[in-house]
PDB file of C-alpha atoms in Angstrom:
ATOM      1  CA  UNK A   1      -4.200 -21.973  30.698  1.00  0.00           C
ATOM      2  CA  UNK A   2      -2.619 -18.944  29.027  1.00  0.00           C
ATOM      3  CA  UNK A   3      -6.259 -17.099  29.135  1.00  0.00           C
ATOM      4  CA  UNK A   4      -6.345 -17.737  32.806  1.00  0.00           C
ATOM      5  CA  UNK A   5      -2.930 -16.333  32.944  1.00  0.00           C
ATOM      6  CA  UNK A   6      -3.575 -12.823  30.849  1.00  0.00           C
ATOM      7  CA  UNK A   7      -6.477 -12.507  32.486  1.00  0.00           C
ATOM      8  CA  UNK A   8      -5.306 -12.888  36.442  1.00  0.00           C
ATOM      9  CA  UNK A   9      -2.121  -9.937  34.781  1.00  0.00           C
ATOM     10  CA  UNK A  10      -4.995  -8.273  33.811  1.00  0.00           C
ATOM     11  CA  UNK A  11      -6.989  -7.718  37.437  1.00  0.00           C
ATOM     12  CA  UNK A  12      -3.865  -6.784  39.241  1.00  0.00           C
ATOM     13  CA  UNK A  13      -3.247  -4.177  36.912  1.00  0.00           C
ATOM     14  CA  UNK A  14      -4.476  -0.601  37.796  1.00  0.00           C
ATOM     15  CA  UNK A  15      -7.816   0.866  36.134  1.00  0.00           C
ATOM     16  CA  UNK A  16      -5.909   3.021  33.633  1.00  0.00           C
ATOM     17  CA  UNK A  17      -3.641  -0.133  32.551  1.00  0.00           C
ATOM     18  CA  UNK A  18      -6.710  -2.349  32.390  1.00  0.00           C
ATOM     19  CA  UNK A  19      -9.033   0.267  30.339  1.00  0.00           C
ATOM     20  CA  UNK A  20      -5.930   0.754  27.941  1.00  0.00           C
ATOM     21  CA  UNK A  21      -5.590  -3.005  27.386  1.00  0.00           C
ATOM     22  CA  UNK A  22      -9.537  -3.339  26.909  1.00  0.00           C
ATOM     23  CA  UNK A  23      -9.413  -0.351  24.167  1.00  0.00           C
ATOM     24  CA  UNK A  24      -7.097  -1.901  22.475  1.00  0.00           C
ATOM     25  CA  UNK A  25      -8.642  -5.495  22.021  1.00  0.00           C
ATOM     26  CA  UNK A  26     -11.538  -3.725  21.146  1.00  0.00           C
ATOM     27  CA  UNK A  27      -9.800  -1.842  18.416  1.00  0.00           C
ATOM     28  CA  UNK A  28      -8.507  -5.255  17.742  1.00  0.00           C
ATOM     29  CA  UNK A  29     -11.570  -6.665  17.536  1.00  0.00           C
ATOM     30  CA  UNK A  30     -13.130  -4.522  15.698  1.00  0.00           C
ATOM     31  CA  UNK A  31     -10.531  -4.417  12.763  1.00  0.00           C
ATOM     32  CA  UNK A  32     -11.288  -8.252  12.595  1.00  0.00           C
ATOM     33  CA  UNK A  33     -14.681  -8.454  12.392  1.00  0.00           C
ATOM     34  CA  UNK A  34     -16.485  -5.459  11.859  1.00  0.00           C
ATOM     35  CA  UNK A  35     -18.016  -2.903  14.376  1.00  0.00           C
ATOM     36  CA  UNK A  36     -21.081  -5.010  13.960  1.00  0.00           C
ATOM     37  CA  UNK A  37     -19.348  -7.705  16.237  1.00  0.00           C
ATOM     38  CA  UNK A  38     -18.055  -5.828  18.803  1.00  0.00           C
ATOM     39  CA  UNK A  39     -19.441  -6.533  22.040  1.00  0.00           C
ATOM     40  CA  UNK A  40     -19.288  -6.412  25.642  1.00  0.00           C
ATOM     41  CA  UNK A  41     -19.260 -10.487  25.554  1.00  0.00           C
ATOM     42  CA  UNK A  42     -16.946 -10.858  22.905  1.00  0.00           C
ATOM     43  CA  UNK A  43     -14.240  -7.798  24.587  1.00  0.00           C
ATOM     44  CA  UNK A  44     -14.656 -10.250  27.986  1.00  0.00           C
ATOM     45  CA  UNK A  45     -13.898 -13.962  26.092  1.00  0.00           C
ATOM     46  CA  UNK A  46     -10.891 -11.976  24.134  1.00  0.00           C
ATOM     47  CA  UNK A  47      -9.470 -10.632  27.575  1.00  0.00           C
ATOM     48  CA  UNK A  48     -10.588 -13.358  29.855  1.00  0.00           C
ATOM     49  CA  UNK A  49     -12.606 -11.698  32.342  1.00  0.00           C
ATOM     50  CA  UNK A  50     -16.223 -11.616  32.981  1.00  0.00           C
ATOM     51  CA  UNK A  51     -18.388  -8.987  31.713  1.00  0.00           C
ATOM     52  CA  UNK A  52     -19.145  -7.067  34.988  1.00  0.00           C
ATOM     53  CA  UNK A  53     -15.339  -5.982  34.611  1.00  0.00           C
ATOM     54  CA  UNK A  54     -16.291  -4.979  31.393  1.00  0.00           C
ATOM     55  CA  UNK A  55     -19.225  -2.797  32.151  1.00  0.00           C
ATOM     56  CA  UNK A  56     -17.040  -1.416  35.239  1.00  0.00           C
ATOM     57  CA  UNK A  57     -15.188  -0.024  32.525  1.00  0.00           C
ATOM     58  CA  UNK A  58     -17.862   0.872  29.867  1.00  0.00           C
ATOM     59  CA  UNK A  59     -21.438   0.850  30.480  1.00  0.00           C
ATOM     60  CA  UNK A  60     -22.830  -0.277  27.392  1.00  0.00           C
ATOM     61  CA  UNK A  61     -21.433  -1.250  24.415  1.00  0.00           C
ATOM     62  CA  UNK A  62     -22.283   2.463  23.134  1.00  0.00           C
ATOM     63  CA  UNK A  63     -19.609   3.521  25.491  1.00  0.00           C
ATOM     64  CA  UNK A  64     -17.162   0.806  24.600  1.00  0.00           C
ATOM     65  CA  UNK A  65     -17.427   1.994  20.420  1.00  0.00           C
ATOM     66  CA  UNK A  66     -17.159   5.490  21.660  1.00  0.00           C
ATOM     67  CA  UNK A  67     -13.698   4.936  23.713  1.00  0.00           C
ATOM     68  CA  UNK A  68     -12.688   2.965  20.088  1.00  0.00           C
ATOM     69  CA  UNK A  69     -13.814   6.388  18.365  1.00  0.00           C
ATOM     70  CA  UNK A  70     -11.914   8.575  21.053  1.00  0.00           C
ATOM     71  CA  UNK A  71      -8.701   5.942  20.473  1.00  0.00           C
ATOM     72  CA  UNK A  72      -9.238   6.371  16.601  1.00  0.00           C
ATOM     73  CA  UNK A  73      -9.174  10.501  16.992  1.00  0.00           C
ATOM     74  CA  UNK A  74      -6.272  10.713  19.384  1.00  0.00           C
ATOM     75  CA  UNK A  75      -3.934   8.695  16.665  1.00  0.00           C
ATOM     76  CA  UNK A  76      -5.276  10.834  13.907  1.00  0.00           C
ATOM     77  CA  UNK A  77      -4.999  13.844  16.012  1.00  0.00           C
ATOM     78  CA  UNK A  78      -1.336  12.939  16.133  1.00  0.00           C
ATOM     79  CA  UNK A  79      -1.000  13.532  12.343  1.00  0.00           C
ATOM     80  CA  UNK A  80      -2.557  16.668  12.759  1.00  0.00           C
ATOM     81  CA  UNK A  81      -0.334  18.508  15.541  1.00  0.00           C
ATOM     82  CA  UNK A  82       1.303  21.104  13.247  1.00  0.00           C
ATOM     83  CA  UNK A  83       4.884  21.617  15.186  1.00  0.00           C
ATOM     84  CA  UNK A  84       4.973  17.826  13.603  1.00  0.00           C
ATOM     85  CA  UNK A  85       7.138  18.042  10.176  1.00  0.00           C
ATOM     86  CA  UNK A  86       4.494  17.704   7.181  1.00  0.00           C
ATOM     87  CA  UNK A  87       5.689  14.985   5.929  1.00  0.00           C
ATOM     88  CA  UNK A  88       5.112  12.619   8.862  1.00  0.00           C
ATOM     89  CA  UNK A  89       2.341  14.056   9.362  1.00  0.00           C
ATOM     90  CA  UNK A  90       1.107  12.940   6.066  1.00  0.00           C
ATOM     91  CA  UNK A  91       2.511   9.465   6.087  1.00  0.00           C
ATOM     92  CA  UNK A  92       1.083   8.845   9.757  1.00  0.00           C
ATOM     93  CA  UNK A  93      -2.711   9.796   8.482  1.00  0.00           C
ATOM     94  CA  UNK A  94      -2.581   8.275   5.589  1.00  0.00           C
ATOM     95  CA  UNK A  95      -0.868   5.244   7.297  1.00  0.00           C
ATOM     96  CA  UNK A  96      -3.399   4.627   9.894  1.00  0.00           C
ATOM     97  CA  UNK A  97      -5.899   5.319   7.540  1.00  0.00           C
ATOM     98  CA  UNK A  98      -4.909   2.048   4.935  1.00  0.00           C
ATOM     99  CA  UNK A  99      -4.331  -0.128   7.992  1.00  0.00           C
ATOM    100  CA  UNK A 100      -7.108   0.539   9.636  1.00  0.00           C
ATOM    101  CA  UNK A 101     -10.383   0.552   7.624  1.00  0.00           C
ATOM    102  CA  UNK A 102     -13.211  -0.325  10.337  1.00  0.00           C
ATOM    103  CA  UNK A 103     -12.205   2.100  12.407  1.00  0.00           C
ATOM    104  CA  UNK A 104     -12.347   4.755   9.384  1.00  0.00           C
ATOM    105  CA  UNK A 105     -15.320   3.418   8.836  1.00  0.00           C
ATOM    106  CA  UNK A 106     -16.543   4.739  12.528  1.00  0.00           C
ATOM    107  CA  UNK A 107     -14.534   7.878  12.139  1.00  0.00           C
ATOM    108  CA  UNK A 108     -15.990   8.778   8.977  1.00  0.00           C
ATOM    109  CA  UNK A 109     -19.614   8.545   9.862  1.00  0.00           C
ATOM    110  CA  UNK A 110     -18.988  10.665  12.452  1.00  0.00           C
ATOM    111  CA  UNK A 111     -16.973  13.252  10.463  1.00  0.00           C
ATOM    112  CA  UNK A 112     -20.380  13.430   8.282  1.00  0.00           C
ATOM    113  CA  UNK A 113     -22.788  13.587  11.278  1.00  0.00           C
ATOM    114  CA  UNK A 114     -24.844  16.175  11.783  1.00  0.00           C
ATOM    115  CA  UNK A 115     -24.446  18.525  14.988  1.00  0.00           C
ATOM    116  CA  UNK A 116     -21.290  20.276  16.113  1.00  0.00           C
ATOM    117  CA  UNK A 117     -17.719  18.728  15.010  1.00  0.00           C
ATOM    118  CA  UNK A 118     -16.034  20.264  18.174  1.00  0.00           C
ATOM    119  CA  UNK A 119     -18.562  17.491  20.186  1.00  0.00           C
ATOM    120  CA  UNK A 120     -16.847  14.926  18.233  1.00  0.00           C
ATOM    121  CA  UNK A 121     -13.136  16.158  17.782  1.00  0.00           C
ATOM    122  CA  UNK A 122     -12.151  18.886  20.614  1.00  0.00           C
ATOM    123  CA  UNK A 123      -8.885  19.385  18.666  1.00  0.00           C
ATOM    124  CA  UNK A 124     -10.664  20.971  15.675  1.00  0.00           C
ATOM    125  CA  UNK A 125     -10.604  24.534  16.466  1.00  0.00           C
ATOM    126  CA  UNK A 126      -6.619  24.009  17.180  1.00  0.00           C
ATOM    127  CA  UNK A 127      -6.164  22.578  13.851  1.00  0.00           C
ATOM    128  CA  UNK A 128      -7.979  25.446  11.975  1.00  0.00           C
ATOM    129  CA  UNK A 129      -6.336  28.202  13.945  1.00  0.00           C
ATOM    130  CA  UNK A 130      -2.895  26.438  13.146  1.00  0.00           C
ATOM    131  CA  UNK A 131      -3.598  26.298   9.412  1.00  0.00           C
ATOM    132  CA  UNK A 132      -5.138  29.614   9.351  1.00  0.00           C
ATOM    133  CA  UNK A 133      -1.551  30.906  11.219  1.00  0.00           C
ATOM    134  CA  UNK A 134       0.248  28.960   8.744  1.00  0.00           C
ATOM    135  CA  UNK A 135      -1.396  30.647   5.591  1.00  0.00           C
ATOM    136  CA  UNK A 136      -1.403  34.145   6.951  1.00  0.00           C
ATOM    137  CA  UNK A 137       2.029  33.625   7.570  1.00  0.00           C
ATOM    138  CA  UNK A 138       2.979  32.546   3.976  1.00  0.00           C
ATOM    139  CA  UNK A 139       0.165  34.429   2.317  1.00  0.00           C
ATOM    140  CA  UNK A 140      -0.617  37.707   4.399  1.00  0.00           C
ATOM    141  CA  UNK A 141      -2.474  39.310   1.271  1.00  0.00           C
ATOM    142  CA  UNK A 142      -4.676  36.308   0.419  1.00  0.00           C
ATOM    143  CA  UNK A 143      -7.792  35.359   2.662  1.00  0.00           C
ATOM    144  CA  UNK A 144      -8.313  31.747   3.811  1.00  0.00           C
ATOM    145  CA  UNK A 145     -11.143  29.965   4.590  1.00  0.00           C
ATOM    146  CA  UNK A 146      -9.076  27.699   7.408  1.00  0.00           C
ATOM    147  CA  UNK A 147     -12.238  25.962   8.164  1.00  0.00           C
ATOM    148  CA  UNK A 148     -13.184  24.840   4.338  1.00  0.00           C
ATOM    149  CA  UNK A 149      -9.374  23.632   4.032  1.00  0.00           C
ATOM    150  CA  UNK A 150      -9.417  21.331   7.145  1.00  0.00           C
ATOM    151  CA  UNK A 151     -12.561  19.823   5.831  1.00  0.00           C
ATOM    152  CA  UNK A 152     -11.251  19.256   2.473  1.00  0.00           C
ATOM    153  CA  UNK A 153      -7.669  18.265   3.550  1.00  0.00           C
ATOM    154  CA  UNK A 154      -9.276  15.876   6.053  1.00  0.00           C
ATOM    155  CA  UNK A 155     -11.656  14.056   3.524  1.00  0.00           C
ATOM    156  CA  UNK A 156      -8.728  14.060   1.034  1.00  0.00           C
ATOM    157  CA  UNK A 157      -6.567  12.654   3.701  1.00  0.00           C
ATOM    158  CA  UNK A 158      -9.050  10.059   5.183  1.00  0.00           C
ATOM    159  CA  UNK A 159     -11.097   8.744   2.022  1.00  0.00           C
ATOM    160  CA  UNK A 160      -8.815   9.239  -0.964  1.00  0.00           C
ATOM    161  CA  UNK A 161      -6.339   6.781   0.171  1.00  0.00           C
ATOM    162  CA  UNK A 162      -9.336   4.247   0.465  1.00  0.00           C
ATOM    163  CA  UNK A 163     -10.878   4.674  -2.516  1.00  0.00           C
ATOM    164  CA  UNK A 164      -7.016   4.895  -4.500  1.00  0.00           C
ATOM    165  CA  UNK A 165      -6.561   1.449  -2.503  1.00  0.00           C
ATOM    166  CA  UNK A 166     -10.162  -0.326  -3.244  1.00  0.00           C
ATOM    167  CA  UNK A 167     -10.866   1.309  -6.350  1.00  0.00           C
ATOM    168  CA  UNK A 168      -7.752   2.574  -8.510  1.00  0.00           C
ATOM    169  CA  UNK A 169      -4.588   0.620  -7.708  1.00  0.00           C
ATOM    170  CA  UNK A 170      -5.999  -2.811  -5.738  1.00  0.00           C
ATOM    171  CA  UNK A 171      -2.762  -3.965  -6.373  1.00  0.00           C
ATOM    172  CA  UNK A 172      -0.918  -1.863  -4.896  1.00  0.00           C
ATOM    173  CA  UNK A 173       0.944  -1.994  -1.021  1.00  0.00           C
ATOM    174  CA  UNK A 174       0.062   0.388   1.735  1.00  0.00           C
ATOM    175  CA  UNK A 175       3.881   1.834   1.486  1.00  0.00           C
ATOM    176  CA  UNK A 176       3.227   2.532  -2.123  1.00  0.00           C
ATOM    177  CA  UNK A 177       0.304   3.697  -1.431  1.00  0.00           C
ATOM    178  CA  UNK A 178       1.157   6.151   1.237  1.00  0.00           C
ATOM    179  CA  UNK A 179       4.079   7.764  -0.832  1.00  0.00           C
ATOM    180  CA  UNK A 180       2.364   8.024  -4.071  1.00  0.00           C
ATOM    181  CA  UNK A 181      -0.408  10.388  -1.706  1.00  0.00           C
ATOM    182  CA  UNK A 182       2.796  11.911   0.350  1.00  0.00           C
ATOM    183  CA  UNK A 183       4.302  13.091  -2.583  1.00  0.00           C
ATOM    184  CA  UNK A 184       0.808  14.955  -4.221  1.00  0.00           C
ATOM    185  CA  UNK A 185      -0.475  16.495  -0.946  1.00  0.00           C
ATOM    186  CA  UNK A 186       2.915  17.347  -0.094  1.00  0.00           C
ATOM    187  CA  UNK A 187       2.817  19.418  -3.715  1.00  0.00           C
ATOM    188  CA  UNK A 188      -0.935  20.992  -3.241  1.00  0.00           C
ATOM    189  CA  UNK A 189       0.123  21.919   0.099  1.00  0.00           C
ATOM    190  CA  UNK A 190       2.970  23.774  -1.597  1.00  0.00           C
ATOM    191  CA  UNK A 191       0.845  25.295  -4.160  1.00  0.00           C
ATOM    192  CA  UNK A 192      -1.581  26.384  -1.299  1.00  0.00           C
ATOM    193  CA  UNK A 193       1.054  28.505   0.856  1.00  0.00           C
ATOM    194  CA  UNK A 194       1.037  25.237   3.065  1.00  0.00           C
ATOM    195  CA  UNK A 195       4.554  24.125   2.615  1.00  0.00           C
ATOM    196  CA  UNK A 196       6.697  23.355   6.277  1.00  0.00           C
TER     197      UNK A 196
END
């Protein structure tokens, strides 16, 4: 009864309301069970609606991981918007990143994919010209390789606090976690001419 009841909210919703809702389960979904069990029949039985709604919305299950992806790069992109103070900046990466390992998972492989990053992540050129600004503007003597630091502050960023989490301190919670990371970055970034 309640299925039949989300899913007759969910057709009289508009397209935009209805795709949100499906990304979302999907993310859902996949931080359940794995990217390996995300598909178009198992999006439909979790929303209640049939699968041509589905494929109205995504094609192919291809298209339904990359709209998870594109989800995945527009939260992370929102630690990354540099008018953002540093520090929550730095707890909202680091944040999404502990809570939401299957879809780092997805993100990383991509990061690490051959090919151009700017056909992945069209915010990438934004972020290096903002850190490049910010070091020039702290540092005008020193050069800066803008494009070597994103890549290194992202993998720090994205994989250290999984491996500090699976690897170093199992015990420890995601808060503890996050400020332990906060507080180091937070001091290389200060070392590097970073500080905001």
């Amino acid at each position: 009864m309640q299925k039949a009841r989300n899913a007759s909210r969910i057709r009289n919703r508009g397209f935009e309301d209805t795709h949100k809702t499906l990304i979302a389960t999907a993310v859902r979904l996949l931080a359940e069970n794995g990217v390996e069990a995300l598909s178009v029949s198992a999006l439909a039985r979790a929303v209640g609606l049939n699968r041509t709604t589905i494929y109205y919305h995504f094609p192919d299950r291809e298209a339904m991981v990359r709209a998870v992806k594109d989800w995945s790069t527009e939260q992370l992109a929102k630690g990354m918007q540099l008018e953002a103070p540093q520090g929550d900046r730095i707890a909202h990466i680091i944040g999404f990143v502990l809570e939401n390992p299957q879809l780092m998972k997805l993100w990383i492989d991509d990061f690490i994919a051959p090919g151009d990053i700017r056909d992945r992540y069209s915010r990438w050129d934004e972020l290096v010209s903002g850190l490049q600004r910010s070091f020039s503007a702290n540092n005008p003597q020193d050069t800066f390789d803008a494009e070597v630091y994103a890549v290194m502050m992202l993998a720090g960023a994205i994989i250290g606090p999984r491996i500090f989490q699976n690897s170093v301190a199992q015990a420890s919670d995601i808060e503890t976690i996050r400020q332990r990371f906060m507080v180091e970055l937070r001091r290389q970034f200060g070392k590097d001419g970073m500080r905001q």
